[in-house]
Amino acid sequence: MKRLVLLAALLGWSLWAGAAERVLEFHSDVEIHVDGSLTVRERIKVQAEGRVIKRGIFRDFPTDYRDRTGALVRVPFEVIEVTRDGRPEPYVTLQQNNGVRVRIGSANVFLQRGVYSYEIAYRTGRQLGFFGDHDELYWNVNGNGWVFPMDRVSAEVRLPRAVPAGELKVEAYTGRQGARGRDFGAEAFDGGARFETRRVLGRHEGLTIVVEFPKGIVHEPTWRERARWWLADNRGAAVGFGGFLLLLAFLYWRWTLVGRDPRAGPRFPRYEPPPGLGPAGVRYVDRMGADDRAFAAALLGLAQRGVLHIHHHDRSDSYEIERRSQETDGLPGEAVLVQRLLGASDSIAIGAKHNPTVQAARDALNDALKGSFGGRYFSRNSGSLSLGILLGIGTFVAMIVLDAPVLFIAAVGVSMAASLVLFSRWLPAYSVQGRKIQDGIDGLRQYLSVAEADDLRRMKAPPQTAEEFARLLPYALALEVEKTWADRFTRTLGAAAVAAAVSSYYDGDLFGAGGFSASRLSSSLGDLGSTISSASTPPGSSSGGGGGGGGGGGSSGGGGGGGGGGGW
């Protein structure tokens, strides 16, 4: 009795196993046309038991690939017909992440248990490889994505004309993705080749074939055709490249239109600053904008003329600004600076901590300088640069939305950023009047930065007196040559005379172990700009961190075709 029960159980298990859902046969006929396109007819015979295969099967076909550069390659795919057991069968095509799913069957029609033979015919293209000495089809016959085992997989490839079998080379691979199994048989015949597996393929195993044939059998795409395909496949990259070229063209056009400076005048030393500017104005025109050094130069200029007195507390690294006179000589921005900085008081201390009064005084000076010189002497052409930035941002976003390759997005993004930075320096331009003023500033800088006595004699410079040093020290600070200016007068007049000239309006710890030090003076004046920057910058408006935010290498699953399938 026990033997009968065991025998019945074994018989039942064998019947269940034999009836398990699987692909009994997968055969593919691949016809290569002269234009390089393929017509493929797949015959898929399945055992359906109503577990996974309920209404029919589906076949996934990949259409989107990435080449070695990361560019998208999108091959065409068109279904010709679908049949079941020789009769037309309903189907729908569904877009997948990287291809198309052909779902066969009706949602309201369930299959009886049994064997069904499906046939799918479709056209595709751009599946051939073109090499120096041969062309080839590298084709994944059934795809490695099937969830069913396959008893037998076979394929037959036909060329457009009867090429002798001896001129063909065939190869194949079996197994899972990337495997190089040899469980196949293959033969070439005149005009084509046949392949078949020699073992059952498990789930996610496939057959990939290679057929090499002489050049000239099919049309090889021209570079124009390849370029057209690339543009069609890589709209994001095309938009990125086009946007970058458009940005360059726009920036160059704006530069030629508004960014070219008038021709500079002859260069020679100037011993007087341009009239009506003052130290802050000289800095503003030279830099085409205001900064904290312009503020410091304005304070030093007011001190040199007796309006203010500046005392540097070296230990606390702070400055005390004291009023000495009510007259400011009417230079642009100076009156409003003194009014906003001191108001009704006679002095103010400026340290490293934020001081709203200092910020208000700096902003008032900047506004006054912009109103006096900004539109008259130069234009930064910020509107042109802003439009360029918007164009760059739009191009960058479009590349992301249109799925351009990451490396391409990075390369174009860096190139656009570099172009914008470059043109941000080229677009600002002086007016004709501003160019003349800048010529005077350049000549003054040339005089202030001369270090050698012989050079001074050759240029017939005025006498190098303590008064000359004190008079032009604020301009040397504005043009960032204060150390050279102080060193020159220290060698010419001696430290004591220079110290006396400075201490009448600016005092601090300017004496080292060897007496007065021009380096200490330069450092003290430079620190004045840094302290103003700290005092006029609101908390939280700057970061305290350090950063910002083919042939010879085939395997199963490679080549064109492939995909997978299952039941539904």
Coordinates of C-alpha atoms in Angstrom, one line a residue, residues 243-492:
G243 CA 22.5 76.5 -26.1
F244 CA 26.2 76.8 -25.4
L245 CA 26.9 78.0 -28.9
L246 CA 24.0 80.4 -28.7
L247 CA 25.3 81.7 -25.3
L248 CA 28.8 82.3 -26.8
A249 CA 27.3 84.0 -29.8
F250 CA 25.1 86.2 -27.6
L251 CA 27.9 87.2 -25.3
Y252 CA 30.3 87.9 -28.2
W253 CA 27.6 90.0 -29.9
R254 CA 27.0 92.0 -26.7
W255 CA 30.7 92.5 -26.2
T256 CA 31.2 93.8 -29.7
L257 CA 28.2 96.1 -29.3
V258 CA 28.7 97.5 -25.8
G259 CA 31.8 95.8 -24.2
R260 CA 34.7 97.3 -26.2
D261 CA 36.5 100.1 -24.4
P262 CA 37.5 103.2 -26.4
R263 CA 41.2 103.2 -27.4
A264 CA 43.4 104.1 -24.4
G265 CA 45.4 107.3 -24.6
P266 CA 49.2 107.5 -24.3
R267 CA 50.7 106.1 -21.1
F268 CA 52.8 108.4 -19.0
P269 CA 53.1 109.2 -15.3
R270 CA 50.5 111.6 -13.9
Y271 CA 51.5 113.5 -10.7
E272 CA 48.0 114.6 -9.9
P273 CA 44.8 112.6 -9.4
P274 CA 42.0 113.2 -11.8
P275 CA 40.1 116.3 -10.5
G276 CA 36.8 115.9 -8.7
L277 CA 37.1 112.2 -7.9
G278 CA 38.8 111.9 -4.5
P279 CA 40.4 108.6 -3.3
A280 CA 37.1 106.8 -3.2
G281 CA 36.1 108.0 -6.6
V282 CA 39.5 106.9 -8.1
R283 CA 39.0 103.4 -6.6
Y284 CA 35.4 103.3 -7.8
V285 CA 36.2 104.2 -11.4
D286 CA 39.3 102.0 -11.5
R287 CA 37.4 98.9 -10.2
M288 CA 34.1 99.8 -11.9
G289 CA 32.5 99.3 -8.6
A290 CA 32.7 100.1 -4.9
D291 CA 34.3 97.9 -2.2
D292 CA 35.5 98.3 1.4
R293 CA 38.9 99.6 0.3
A294 CA 37.1 102.5 -1.4
F295 CA 35.5 103.2 2.0
A296 CA 38.9 103.1 3.8
A297 CA 40.5 105.3 1.1
A298 CA 37.7 107.9 1.6
L299 CA 38.3 107.9 5.4
L300 CA 42.0 108.3 4.9
G301 CA 41.5 111.1 2.4
L302 CA 39.2 112.9 4.8
A303 CA 41.8 112.4 7.5
Q304 CA 44.7 113.7 5.3
R305 CA 42.7 116.9 4.6
G306 CA 42.1 117.4 8.4
V307 CA 38.4 116.5 8.4
L308 CA 38.9 113.3 10.5
H309 CA 41.6 111.7 12.6
I310 CA 42.1 107.9 12.5
H311 CA 43.6 106.1 15.5
H312 CA 44.4 102.4 15.2
H313 CA 44.2 100.3 18.4
D314 CA 46.6 97.5 17.4
R315 CA 45.8 95.3 20.4
S316 CA 42.1 95.2 19.9
D317 CA 42.4 95.6 16.1
S318 CA 39.9 98.4 16.1
Y319 CA 39.8 101.9 14.8
E320 CA 38.6 105.2 16.3
I321 CA 37.4 107.8 13.8
E322 CA 37.3 111.3 15.3
R323 CA 35.8 114.4 13.7
R324 CA 38.3 117.4 13.4
S325 CA 36.4 119.7 11.0
Q326 CA 33.0 120.1 9.4
E327 CA 34.4 120.9 5.9
T328 CA 34.6 118.0 3.4
D329 CA 35.7 119.8 0.2
G330 CA 32.6 118.5 -1.6
L331 CA 34.1 115.4 -3.1
P332 CA 31.5 112.8 -4.2
G333 CA 30.1 110.8 -1.3
E334 CA 32.3 112.2 1.4
A335 CA 29.8 114.5 3.0
V336 CA 27.1 111.8 3.2
L337 CA 29.8 109.3 4.6
V338 CA 30.7 111.6 7.4
Q339 CA 27.0 112.4 8.1
R340 CA 26.0 108.7 8.2
L341 CA 29.1 107.6 10.1
L342 CA 29.3 110.3 12.8
G343 CA 25.9 112.1 12.8
A344 CA 25.9 114.4 15.7
S345 CA 28.7 112.6 17.5
D346 CA 32.4 113.5 17.3
S347 CA 33.8 110.0 17.1
I348 CA 32.9 106.4 16.5
A349 CA 34.8 103.1 17.2
I350 CA 34.9 100.5 14.4
G351 CA 35.7 96.9 15.3
A352 CA 35.3 93.5 13.9
K353 CA 31.7 93.2 15.1
H354 CA 28.8 94.2 12.8
N355 CA 27.9 97.9 13.3
P356 CA 24.7 99.0 11.5
T357 CA 26.0 102.6 11.5
V358 CA 29.1 101.6 9.5
Q359 CA 27.0 99.5 7.1
A360 CA 24.7 102.5 6.5
A361 CA 27.7 104.8 5.9
R362 CA 29.2 102.3 3.5
D363 CA 26.0 101.9 1.6
A364 CA 25.5 105.7 1.4
L365 CA 29.0 106.1 0.0
N366 CA 28.5 103.4 -2.6
D367 CA 25.2 104.9 -3.7
A368 CA 26.8 108.4 -4.0
L369 CA 29.7 107.0 -6.0
K370 CA 27.4 105.1 -8.3
G371 CA 25.2 108.2 -8.8
S372 CA 28.2 110.4 -9.6
F373 CA 30.3 108.1 -11.8
G374 CA 28.5 104.9 -12.6
G375 CA 26.5 105.8 -15.7
R376 CA 28.8 108.6 -16.8
Y377 CA 32.2 107.0 -16.8
F378 CA 31.5 103.3 -17.4
S379 CA 28.8 100.7 -17.7
R380 CA 29.0 97.2 -16.3
N381 CA 26.4 96.0 -18.8
S382 CA 24.8 93.8 -16.2
G383 CA 21.7 93.4 -18.3
S384 CA 23.6 91.6 -21.0
L385 CA 25.3 89.4 -18.4
S386 CA 22.0 88.6 -16.7
L387 CA 20.4 87.6 -20.0
G388 CA 23.4 85.3 -20.6
I389 CA 23.0 83.8 -17.1
L390 CA 19.3 83.1 -17.8
L391 CA 20.2 81.5 -21.1
G392 CA 22.8 79.3 -19.4
I393 CA 20.3 78.2 -16.7
G394 CA 17.7 77.4 -19.3
T395 CA 20.1 75.3 -21.3
F396 CA 21.3 73.5 -18.2
V397 CA 17.7 72.7 -17.1
A398 CA 16.7 71.6 -20.6
M399 CA 19.7 69.1 -20.7
I400 CA 18.5 67.5 -17.5
V401 CA 14.9 67.3 -18.5
L402 CA 15.8 65.8 -21.9
D403 CA 18.1 63.3 -20.3
A404 CA 21.4 64.3 -21.7
P405 CA 24.4 62.2 -20.6
V406 CA 25.7 63.2 -17.2
L407 CA 29.3 63.8 -18.4
F408 CA 28.0 66.0 -21.2
I409 CA 25.8 68.0 -18.8
A410 CA 28.9 68.6 -16.6
A411 CA 31.1 69.5 -19.6
V412 CA 28.6 72.0 -21.0
G413 CA 27.8 73.4 -17.6
V414 CA 31.4 74.1 -16.8
S415 CA 32.0 75.6 -20.3
M416 CA 29.0 77.9 -19.9
A417 CA 30.1 79.0 -16.4
A418 CA 33.6 79.7 -17.6
S419 CA 32.2 81.7 -20.5
L420 CA 30.0 83.8 -18.2
V421 CA 32.9 84.4 -15.8
L422 CA 35.1 85.4 -18.7
F423 CA 32.6 87.8 -20.3
S424 CA 31.7 89.2 -16.9
R425 CA 35.2 90.7 -17.0
W426 CA 35.0 91.7 -20.6
L427 CA 31.5 93.2 -20.8
P428 CA 32.1 96.2 -18.5
A429 CA 33.3 99.1 -20.6
Y430 CA 34.3 102.7 -20.1
S431 CA 32.7 105.6 -21.9
V432 CA 34.8 108.0 -24.0
Q433 CA 34.9 110.4 -21.0
G434 CA 35.5 107.5 -18.6
R435 CA 38.4 106.2 -20.7
K436 CA 40.1 109.6 -20.4
I437 CA 39.6 109.5 -16.6
Q438 CA 41.0 106.0 -16.4
D439 CA 44.0 107.1 -18.4
G440 CA 44.7 109.6 -15.7
I441 CA 44.3 106.9 -13.0
D442 CA 46.6 104.6 -14.8
G443 CA 49.2 107.4 -15.0
L444 CA 48.8 108.1 -11.3
R445 CA 49.3 104.4 -10.5
Q446 CA 52.4 104.4 -12.7
Y447 CA 53.9 107.3 -10.6
L448 CA 52.8 105.9 -7.2
S449 CA 54.3 102.5 -7.9
V450 CA 57.8 103.6 -9.0
A451 CA 60.3 102.3 -6.5
E452 CA 63.7 103.4 -7.9
A453 CA 65.2 106.8 -7.6
D454 CA 66.7 106.6 -11.1
D455 CA 63.2 106.0 -12.6
L456 CA 61.9 109.0 -10.7
R457 CA 64.7 111.2 -12.1
R458 CA 64.0 110.0 -15.7
M459 CA 60.3 110.8 -15.4
K460 CA 61.1 114.2 -13.9
A461 CA 58.9 113.6 -10.8
P462 CA 58.1 116.4 -8.4
P463 CA 60.2 116.7 -5.2
Q464 CA 59.7 113.7 -2.9
T465 CA 58.7 115.6 0.2
A466 CA 56.8 114.5 3.3
E467 CA 53.9 116.7 2.1
E468 CA 53.9 114.8 -1.2
F469 CA 53.8 111.5 0.6
A470 CA 50.9 112.5 2.9
R471 CA 49.0 114.1 0.0
L472 CA 48.9 111.0 -2.2
L473 CA 48.9 108.3 0.5
P474 CA 45.0 107.9 0.3
Y475 CA 45.3 107.4 -3.5
A476 CA 48.1 104.8 -3.0
L477 CA 45.7 103.0 -0.7
A478 CA 42.9 103.2 -3.2
L479 CA 45.2 101.7 -6.0
E480 CA 46.8 99.1 -3.7
V481 CA 50.3 100.4 -4.0
E482 CA 50.6 101.9 -0.4
K483 CA 53.5 99.7 0.6
T484 CA 55.6 100.7 -2.5
W485 CA 54.7 104.4 -1.9
A486 CA 55.7 104.2 1.8
D487 CA 58.9 102.3 1.2
R488 CA 60.1 104.8 -1.4
F489 CA 59.6 107.8 0.9
T490 CA 61.2 106.0 3.8
R491 CA 64.3 105.4 1.8
T492 CA 64.3 109.0 0.4

